[in-house]
Amino acid sequence: AIQMTQSPSSLSASVGDRVTITCRASQDIGSDLSWYQQKPGRAPKLLIFGASNLQSGVPSRFSGSGSGTDFTLTIGSLQPEDFATYYCLHDYNYPRTFGQGTTVEIK
Amino acid sequence: EVQLLESGGGLVQPGGSLRLSCAASGFTFSSYAMSWVRQAPGKGLEWVSAISGSGGSTYYADSVKGRFTISRDNAKNSLYLQMNSLRAEDTAVYYCAKVTQRWGWYFDLWGRGTLVTVSS
């Protein structure tokens, strides 16, 4: 199974900061990657699909990039509502696997 | 309204069985693959299983293969997960998720989840 490794596991940031989360696949997965945001007690929410396509309704401060094995989720200017846990997911083959998550906390 | 609503969770003893259901509304259910994703308390997301729109193809995580069965009834707009031989490590919130396969394969709609607790 393809392993997805996110870094960092957690980070502290301030409102207005630029935040970057990385996700590394254990093999080449092309652009078969999506990103999700999850707040405590809530279901996950799709942010990015196909590595770099912004889901409808998601603010433009979120962006995704990368291909092959290395991917990045960037929040251009962190807002109070962005404090949450973020997950990557590959869809290259089965079984699908999520990264372990990155928690963005308030500094 | 486009939504997914899970049900069927609860407390079950180790070795027991449980059947989860997910009722879909607001979209053409049979046109979409569906999936189950779980989250153990305080842990990350784990993909569990997926099924094609017709129900003809199914896929499982190694951790549940041979114990869980995914199915769907397109006439009832419903997705199911039959869970047998349950273990303590199956304790989690189980989410059903709609799969969209356009410029990728991804979960664009999630239910609120149903909690399964495996304990004696």
PDB file of C-alpha atoms in Angstrom:
ATOM      1  CA  ALA A   1       0.000   0.000   0.000  1.00  0.00           C
ATOM      2  CA  ILE A   2       1.104   3.551  -0.720  1.00  0.00           C
ATOM      3  CA  GLN A   3       2.142   5.424   2.416  1.00  0.00           C
ATOM      4  CA  MET A   4       1.295   9.115   2.736  1.00  0.00           C
ATOM      5  CA  THR A   5       3.455  11.137   5.122  1.00  0.00           C
ATOM      6  CA  GLN A   6       2.467  14.635   6.141  1.00  0.00           C
ATOM      7  CA  SER A   7       4.703  17.224   7.743  1.00  0.00           C
ATOM      8  CA  PRO A   8       4.648  18.798  10.135  1.00  0.00           C
ATOM      9  CA  SER A   9       2.256  16.854  12.405  1.00  0.00           C
ATOM     10  CA  SER A  10       1.265  20.141  13.985  1.00  0.00           C
ATOM     11  CA  LEU A  11       2.143  23.800  13.747  1.00  0.00           C
ATOM     12  CA  SER A  12       1.364  27.034  15.542  1.00  0.00           C
ATOM     13  CA  ALA A  13       0.640  30.106  13.473  1.00  0.00           C
ATOM     14  CA  SER A  14      -0.926  33.539  13.756  1.00  0.00           C
ATOM     15  CA  VAL A  15      -3.791  35.075  11.848  1.00  0.00           C
ATOM     16  CA  GLY A  16      -2.397  36.484   8.613  1.00  0.00           C
ATOM     17  CA  ASP A  17       0.513  34.014   8.399  1.00  0.00           C
ATOM     18  CA  ARG A  18       1.264  32.025   5.276  1.00  0.00           C
ATOM     19  CA  VAL A  19       1.094  28.318   6.126  1.00  0.00           C
ATOM     20  CA  THR A  20       2.498  25.407   4.136  1.00  0.00           C
ATOM     21  CA  ILE A  21       1.733  21.723   4.760  1.00  0.00           C
ATOM     22  CA  THR A  22       3.490  18.992   2.831  1.00  0.00           C
ATOM     23  CA  CYS A  23       2.436  15.476   1.908  1.00  0.00           C
ATOM     24  CA  ARG A  24       4.848  12.907   0.538  1.00  0.00           C
ATOM     25  CA  ALA A  25       3.805   9.674  -1.179  1.00  0.00           C
ATOM     26  CA  SER A  26       5.893   6.519  -0.956  1.00  0.00           C
ATOM     27  CA  GLN A  27       5.693   6.172  -4.762  1.00  0.00           C
ATOM     28  CA  ASP A  28       4.781   8.266  -7.788  1.00  0.00           C
ATOM     29  CA  ILE A  29       1.037   9.014  -7.717  1.00  0.00           C
ATOM     30  CA  GLY A  30       0.913  11.613 -10.470  1.00  0.00           C
ATOM     31  CA  SER A  31      -1.661  14.217  -9.485  1.00  0.00           C
ATOM     32  CA  ASP A  32      -3.990  11.747  -7.747  1.00  0.00           C
ATOM     33  CA  LEU A  33      -4.268  13.648  -4.486  1.00  0.00           C
ATOM     34  CA  SER A  34      -6.903  15.576  -2.572  1.00  0.00           C
ATOM     35  CA  TRP A  35      -6.832  17.691   0.581  1.00  0.00           C
ATOM     36  CA  TYR A  36      -9.437  17.880   3.371  1.00  0.00           C
ATOM     37  CA  GLN A  37     -10.025  20.148   6.344  1.00  0.00           C
ATOM     38  CA  GLN A  38     -11.571  18.814   9.542  1.00  0.00           C
ATOM     39  CA  LYS A  39     -12.685  20.765  12.578  1.00  0.00           C
ATOM     40  CA  PRO A  40     -13.298  19.074  15.954  1.00  0.00           C
ATOM     41  CA  GLY A  41     -16.536  17.096  16.026  1.00  0.00           C
ATOM     42  CA  ARG A  42     -17.233  17.769  12.364  1.00  0.00           C
ATOM     43  CA  ALA A  43     -17.008  15.769   9.163  1.00  0.00           C
ATOM     44  CA  PRO A  44     -14.083  16.488   6.842  1.00  0.00           C
ATOM     45  CA  LYS A  45     -14.506  19.029   4.048  1.00  0.00           C
ATOM     46  CA  LEU A  46     -12.945  18.827   0.583  1.00  0.00           C
ATOM     47  CA  LEU A  47     -10.545  21.667  -0.226  1.00  0.00           C
ATOM     48  CA  ILE A  48      -8.439  20.570  -3.208  1.00  0.00           C
ATOM     49  CA  PHE A  49      -8.741  17.741  -5.761  1.00  0.00           C
ATOM     50  CA  GLY A  50      -6.412  16.608  -8.507  1.00  0.00           C
ATOM     51  CA  ALA A  51      -3.526  18.061  -6.471  1.00  0.00           C
ATOM     52  CA  SER A  52      -4.226  21.661  -7.480  1.00  0.00           C
ATOM     53  CA  ASN A  53      -7.917  22.192  -8.267  1.00  0.00           C
ATOM     54  CA  LEU A  54      -9.835  24.326  -5.784  1.00  0.00           C
ATOM     55  CA  GLN A  55     -13.219  22.902  -4.790  1.00  0.00           C
ATOM     56  CA  SER A  56     -16.150  25.197  -5.471  1.00  0.00           C
ATOM     57  CA  GLY A  57     -16.902  27.473  -2.519  1.00  0.00           C
ATOM     58  CA  VAL A  58     -13.472  27.106  -0.921  1.00  0.00           C
ATOM     59  CA  PRO A  59     -11.698  30.456  -0.359  1.00  0.00           C
ATOM     60  CA  SER A  60      -8.939  31.295  -2.828  1.00  0.00           C
ATOM     61  CA  ARG A  61      -6.372  31.629  -0.016  1.00  0.00           C
ATOM     62  CA  PHE A  62      -6.184  27.822  -0.172  1.00  0.00           C
ATOM     63  CA  SER A  63      -4.022  26.363  -2.934  1.00  0.00           C
ATOM     64  CA  GLY A  64      -2.468  23.030  -3.765  1.00  0.00           C
ATOM     65  CA  SER A  65       0.567  22.104  -5.800  1.00  0.00           C
ATOM     66  CA  GLY A  66       2.861  19.231  -6.615  1.00  0.00           C
ATOM     67  CA  SER A  67       2.933  15.995  -8.558  1.00  0.00           C
ATOM     68  CA  GLY A  68       4.699  12.669  -8.387  1.00  0.00           C
ATOM     69  CA  THR A  69       5.608  12.157  -4.748  1.00  0.00           C
ATOM     70  CA  ASP A  70       5.677  15.647  -3.213  1.00  0.00           C
ATOM     71  CA  PHE A  71       2.630  17.825  -2.635  1.00  0.00           C
ATOM     72  CA  THR A  72       1.896  21.059  -0.819  1.00  0.00           C
ATOM     73  CA  LEU A  73      -1.191  22.701   0.646  1.00  0.00           C
ATOM     74  CA  THR A  74      -0.753  26.425   1.187  1.00  0.00           C
ATOM     75  CA  ILE A  75      -2.984  28.811   3.098  1.00  0.00           C
ATOM     76  CA  GLY A  76      -2.068  32.243   1.780  1.00  0.00           C
ATOM     77  CA  SER A  77      -3.221  34.295   4.771  1.00  0.00           C
ATOM     78  CA  LEU A  78      -4.429  32.291   7.745  1.00  0.00           C
ATOM     79  CA  GLN A  79      -7.880  33.225   9.012  1.00  0.00           C
ATOM     80  CA  PRO A  80      -9.445  32.372  12.407  1.00  0.00           C
ATOM     81  CA  GLU A  81     -11.742  29.793  10.789  1.00  0.00           C
ATOM     82  CA  ASP A  82      -8.749  27.934   9.295  1.00  0.00           C
ATOM     83  CA  PHE A  83      -7.560  26.502  12.594  1.00  0.00           C
ATOM     84  CA  ALA A  84      -8.244  22.810  12.019  1.00  0.00           C
ATOM     85  CA  THR A  85      -6.634  19.525  11.031  1.00  0.00           C
ATOM     86  CA  TYR A  86      -5.723  18.937   7.395  1.00  0.00           C
ATOM     87  CA  TYR A  87      -5.400  15.588   5.627  1.00  0.00           C
ATOM     88  CA  CYS A  88      -4.133  14.490   2.238  1.00  0.00           C
ATOM     89  CA  LEU A  89      -5.542  11.424   0.453  1.00  0.00           C
ATOM     90  CA  HIS A  90      -4.202   9.584  -2.594  1.00  0.00           C
ATOM     91  CA  ASP A  91      -6.457   7.982  -5.193  1.00  0.00           C
ATOM     92  CA  TYR A  92      -3.773   6.381  -7.372  1.00  0.00           C
ATOM     93  CA  ASN A  93      -4.797   2.812  -6.549  1.00  0.00           C
ATOM     94  CA  TYR A  94      -6.433   0.717  -3.835  1.00  0.00           C
ATOM     95  CA  PRO A  95      -6.217   0.808  -0.907  1.00  0.00           C
ATOM     96  CA  ARG A  96      -6.680   4.541  -0.624  1.00  0.00           C
ATOM     97  CA  THR A  97      -4.642   6.028   2.225  1.00  0.00           C
ATOM     98  CA  PHE A  98      -4.771   9.300   4.109  1.00  0.00           C
ATOM     99  CA  GLY A  99      -1.843  11.164   5.551  1.00  0.00           C
ATOM    100  CA  GLN A 100      -1.736  11.184   9.336  1.00  0.00           C
ATOM    101  CA  GLY A 101      -2.960  14.780   9.506  1.00  0.00           C
ATOM    102  CA  THR A 102      -1.525  18.207  10.291  1.00  0.00           C
ATOM    103  CA  THR A 103      -3.105  20.252  13.060  1.00  0.00           C
ATOM    104  CA  VAL A 104      -2.923  24.031  12.661  1.00  0.00           C
ATOM    105  CA  GLU A 105      -3.139  25.716  16.054  1.00  0.00           C
ATOM    106  CA  ILE A 106      -3.347  29.331  17.157  1.00  0.00           C
ATOM    107  CA  LYS A 107      -0.048  30.882  18.253  1.00  0.00           C
TER     108      LYS A 107
ATOM    109  CA  GLU B   1     -31.005  19.201  -0.082  1.00  0.00           C
ATOM    110  CA  VAL B   2     -27.867  17.247  -0.927  1.00  0.00           C
ATOM    111  CA  GLN B   3     -26.980  15.160   2.110  1.00  0.00           C
ATOM    112  CA  LEU B   4     -25.859  11.852   3.539  1.00  0.00           C
ATOM    113  CA  LEU B   5     -27.206  10.499   6.819  1.00  0.00           C
ATOM    114  CA  GLU B   6     -25.588   7.554   8.559  1.00  0.00           C
ATOM    115  CA  SER B   7     -27.311   5.311  11.085  1.00  0.00           C
ATOM    116  CA  GLY B   8     -26.840   1.969  12.795  1.00  0.00           C
ATOM    117  CA  GLY B   9     -23.933   2.700  15.098  1.00  0.00           C
ATOM    118  CA  GLY B  10     -23.871   1.646  18.716  1.00  0.00           C
ATOM    119  CA  LEU B  11     -22.210  -0.518  21.335  1.00  0.00           C
ATOM    120  CA  VAL B  12     -21.327  -4.090  20.347  1.00  0.00           C
ATOM    121  CA  GLN B  13     -19.263  -6.787  22.002  1.00  0.00           C
ATOM    122  CA  PRO B  14     -16.004  -8.047  20.495  1.00  0.00           C
ATOM    123  CA  GLY B  15     -16.776 -10.697  17.900  1.00  0.00           C
ATOM    124  CA  GLY B  16     -20.201  -9.236  17.266  1.00  0.00           C
ATOM    125  CA  SER B  17     -21.794  -7.766  14.159  1.00  0.00           C
ATOM    126  CA  LEU B  18     -23.338  -4.474  13.170  1.00  0.00           C
ATOM    127  CA  ARG B  19     -24.825  -3.062   9.974  1.00  0.00           C
ATOM    128  CA  LEU B  20     -24.394   0.595   9.148  1.00  0.00           C
ATOM    129  CA  SER B  21     -26.660   2.422   6.728  1.00  0.00           C
ATOM    130  CA  CYS B  22     -26.254   5.681   4.843  1.00  0.00           C
ATOM    131  CA  ALA B  23     -29.287   7.402   3.299  1.00  0.00           C
ATOM    132  CA  ALA B  24     -28.496   9.681   0.374  1.00  0.00           C
ATOM    133  CA  SER B  25     -30.640  12.510  -0.955  1.00  0.00           C
ATOM    134  CA  GLY B  26     -30.414  15.400  -3.374  1.00  0.00           C
ATOM    135  CA  PHE B  27     -28.329  13.732  -6.088  1.00  0.00           C
ATOM    136  CA  THR B  28     -28.564  10.809  -8.522  1.00  0.00           C
ATOM    137  CA  PHE B  29     -27.243   8.162  -6.143  1.00  0.00           C
ATOM    138  CA  SER B  30     -26.668   5.435  -8.728  1.00  0.00           C
ATOM    139  CA  SER B  31     -24.327   7.683 -10.736  1.00  0.00           C
ATOM    140  CA  TYR B  32     -21.716   7.896  -7.992  1.00  0.00           C
ATOM    141  CA  ALA B  33     -19.295   5.581  -6.294  1.00  0.00           C
ATOM    142  CA  MET B  34     -19.551   5.688  -2.520  1.00  0.00           C
ATOM    143  CA  SER B  35     -17.176   4.992   0.310  1.00  0.00           C
ATOM    144  CA  TRP B  36     -16.851   4.503   4.055  1.00  0.00           C
ATOM    145  CA  VAL B  37     -14.156   6.305   6.045  1.00  0.00           C
ATOM    146  CA  ARG B  38     -13.601   5.900   9.776  1.00  0.00           C
ATOM    147  CA  GLN B  39     -11.906   7.816  12.542  1.00  0.00           C
ATOM    148  CA  ALA B  40     -10.915   6.232  15.839  1.00  0.00           C
ATOM    149  CA  PRO B  41     -11.224   8.493  18.890  1.00  0.00           C
ATOM    150  CA  GLY B  42      -8.494  11.134  18.794  1.00  0.00           C
ATOM    151  CA  LYS B  43      -6.948   9.624  15.652  1.00  0.00           C
ATOM    152  CA  GLY B  44      -6.756  10.421  11.955  1.00  0.00           C
ATOM    153  CA  LEU B  45      -8.923   9.408   9.042  1.00  0.00           C
ATOM    154  CA  GLU B  46      -8.788   5.847   7.685  1.00  0.00           C
ATOM    155  CA  TRP B  47     -10.329   4.799   4.372  1.00  0.00           C
ATOM    156  CA  VAL B  48     -12.356   1.601   4.884  1.00  0.00           C
ATOM    157  CA  SER B  49     -14.155   0.583   1.705  1.00  0.00           C
ATOM    158  CA  ALA B  50     -15.560   1.788  -1.611  1.00  0.00           C
ATOM    159  CA  ILE B  51     -18.195   0.602  -4.090  1.00  0.00           C
ATOM    160  CA  SER B  52     -18.896   1.572  -7.683  1.00  0.00           C
ATOM    161  CA  GLY B  53     -22.143   3.229  -8.736  1.00  0.00           C
ATOM    162  CA  SER B  54     -23.592  -0.031 -10.041  1.00  0.00           C
ATOM    163  CA  GLY B  55     -22.382  -1.981  -7.027  1.00  0.00           C
ATOM    164  CA  GLY B  56     -20.433  -4.316  -9.265  1.00  0.00           C
ATOM    165  CA  SER B  57     -17.000  -3.388  -7.926  1.00  0.00           C
ATOM    166  CA  THR B  58     -15.982  -3.256  -4.285  1.00  0.00           C
ATOM    167  CA  TYR B  59     -12.716  -2.425  -2.533  1.00  0.00           C
ATOM    168  CA  TYR B  60     -11.503  -2.795   1.047  1.00  0.00           C
ATOM    169  CA  ALA B  61      -8.703  -1.752   3.358  1.00  0.00           C
ATOM    170  CA  ASP B  62      -6.549  -4.677   4.457  1.00  0.00           C
ATOM    171  CA  SER B  63      -7.615  -4.038   8.059  1.00  0.00           C
ATOM    172  CA  VAL B  64     -11.257  -4.961   7.300  1.00  0.00           C
ATOM    173  CA  LYS B  65     -10.980  -7.327   4.332  1.00  0.00           C
ATOM    174  CA  GLY B  66     -12.877 -10.539   4.963  1.00  0.00           C
ATOM    175  CA  ARG B  67     -14.810  -9.061   7.900  1.00  0.00           C
ATOM    176  CA  PHE B  68     -16.662  -6.076   6.393  1.00  0.00           C
ATOM    177  CA  THR B  69     -18.933  -6.033   3.339  1.00  0.00           C
ATOM    178  CA  ILE B  70     -19.994  -2.889   1.510  1.00  0.00           C
ATOM    179  CA  SER B  71     -23.199  -2.888  -0.527  1.00  0.00           C
ATOM    180  CA  ARG B  72     -25.766  -0.496  -1.919  1.00  0.00           C
ATOM    181  CA  ASP B  73     -29.427  -0.426  -2.941  1.00  0.00           C
ATOM    182  CA  ASN B  74     -29.814   2.172  -5.676  1.00  0.00           C
ATOM    183  CA  ALA B  75     -33.605   1.860  -5.600  1.00  0.00           C
ATOM    184  CA  LYS B  76     -33.516   2.985  -1.970  1.00  0.00           C
ATOM    185  CA  ASN B  77     -30.658   5.494  -2.373  1.00  0.00           C
ATOM    186  CA  SER B  78     -28.831   3.685   0.395  1.00  0.00           C
ATOM    187  CA  LEU B  79     -25.332   2.511   1.180  1.00  0.00           C
ATOM    188  CA  TYR B  80     -24.522  -0.187   3.734  1.00  0.00           C
ATOM    189  CA  LEU B  81     -21.574  -1.579   5.650  1.00  0.00           C
ATOM    190  CA  GLN B  82     -21.985  -5.011   7.194  1.00  0.00           C
ATOM    191  CA  MET B  83     -19.365  -5.401   9.919  1.00  0.00           C
ATOM    192  CA  ASN B  84     -18.661  -8.878  11.328  1.00  0.00           C
ATOM    193  CA  SER B  85     -16.090 -10.223  13.781  1.00  0.00           C
ATOM    194  CA  LEU B  86     -15.731  -6.780  15.291  1.00  0.00           C
ATOM    195  CA  ARG B  87     -12.635  -5.915  17.287  1.00  0.00           C
ATOM    196  CA  ALA B  88     -11.835  -3.187  19.797  1.00  0.00           C
ATOM    197  CA  GLU B  89      -9.723  -1.476  17.128  1.00  0.00           C
ATOM    198  CA  ASP B  90     -12.825  -1.053  14.960  1.00  0.00           C
ATOM    199  CA  THR B  91     -14.139   1.480  17.468  1.00  0.00           C
ATOM    200  CA  ALA B  92     -14.543   4.714  15.502  1.00  0.00           C
ATOM    201  CA  VAL B  93     -16.870   7.232  13.971  1.00  0.00           C
ATOM    202  CA  TYR B  94     -17.857   5.871  10.571  1.00  0.00           C
ATOM    203  CA  TYR B  95     -18.513   8.378   7.803  1.00  0.00           C
ATOM    204  CA  CYS B  96     -20.105   7.672   4.477  1.00  0.00           C
ATOM    205  CA  ALA B  97     -18.814   9.787   1.619  1.00  0.00           C
ATOM    206  CA  LYS B  98     -19.848  10.445  -1.971  1.00  0.00           C
ATOM    207  CA  VAL B  99     -17.125  10.004  -4.568  1.00  0.00           C
ATOM    208  CA  THR B 100     -16.815  12.338  -7.529  1.00  0.00           C
ATOM    209  CA  GLN B 101     -14.632  11.142 -10.384  1.00  0.00           C
ATOM    210  CA  ARG B 102     -13.933  14.261 -12.431  1.00  0.00           C
ATOM    211  CA  TRP B 103     -10.327  15.435 -12.689  1.00  0.00           C
ATOM    212  CA  GLY B 104      -9.582  12.943  -9.965  1.00  0.00           C
ATOM    213  CA  TRP B 105     -11.370  10.743  -7.429  1.00  0.00           C
ATOM    214  CA  TYR B 106     -12.353  12.460  -4.243  1.00  0.00           C
ATOM    215  CA  PHE B 107     -14.934  12.823  -1.494  1.00  0.00           C
ATOM    216  CA  ASP B 108     -17.036  15.920  -2.126  1.00  0.00           C
ATOM    217  CA  LEU B 109     -19.873  15.138   0.272  1.00  0.00           C
ATOM    218  CA  TRP B 110     -19.682  13.593   3.739  1.00  0.00           C
ATOM    219  CA  GLY B 111     -22.253  12.502   6.268  1.00  0.00           C
ATOM    220  CA  ARG B 112     -22.072  13.493   9.934  1.00  0.00           C
ATOM    221  CA  GLY B 113     -20.909  10.035  10.975  1.00  0.00           C
ATOM    222  CA  THR B 114     -22.141   7.296  13.289  1.00  0.00           C
ATOM    223  CA  LEU B 115     -20.191   6.035  16.295  1.00  0.00           C
ATOM    224  CA  VAL B 116     -19.377   2.351  16.630  1.00  0.00           C
ATOM    225  CA  THR B 117     -18.016   1.198  19.977  1.00  0.00           C
ATOM    226  CA  VAL B 118     -16.665  -2.328  20.318  1.00  0.00           C
ATOM    227  CA  SER B 119     -16.331  -3.224  23.987  1.00  0.00           C
ATOM    228  CA  SER B 120     -17.340  -5.859  26.487  1.00  0.00           C
TER     229      SER B 120
END
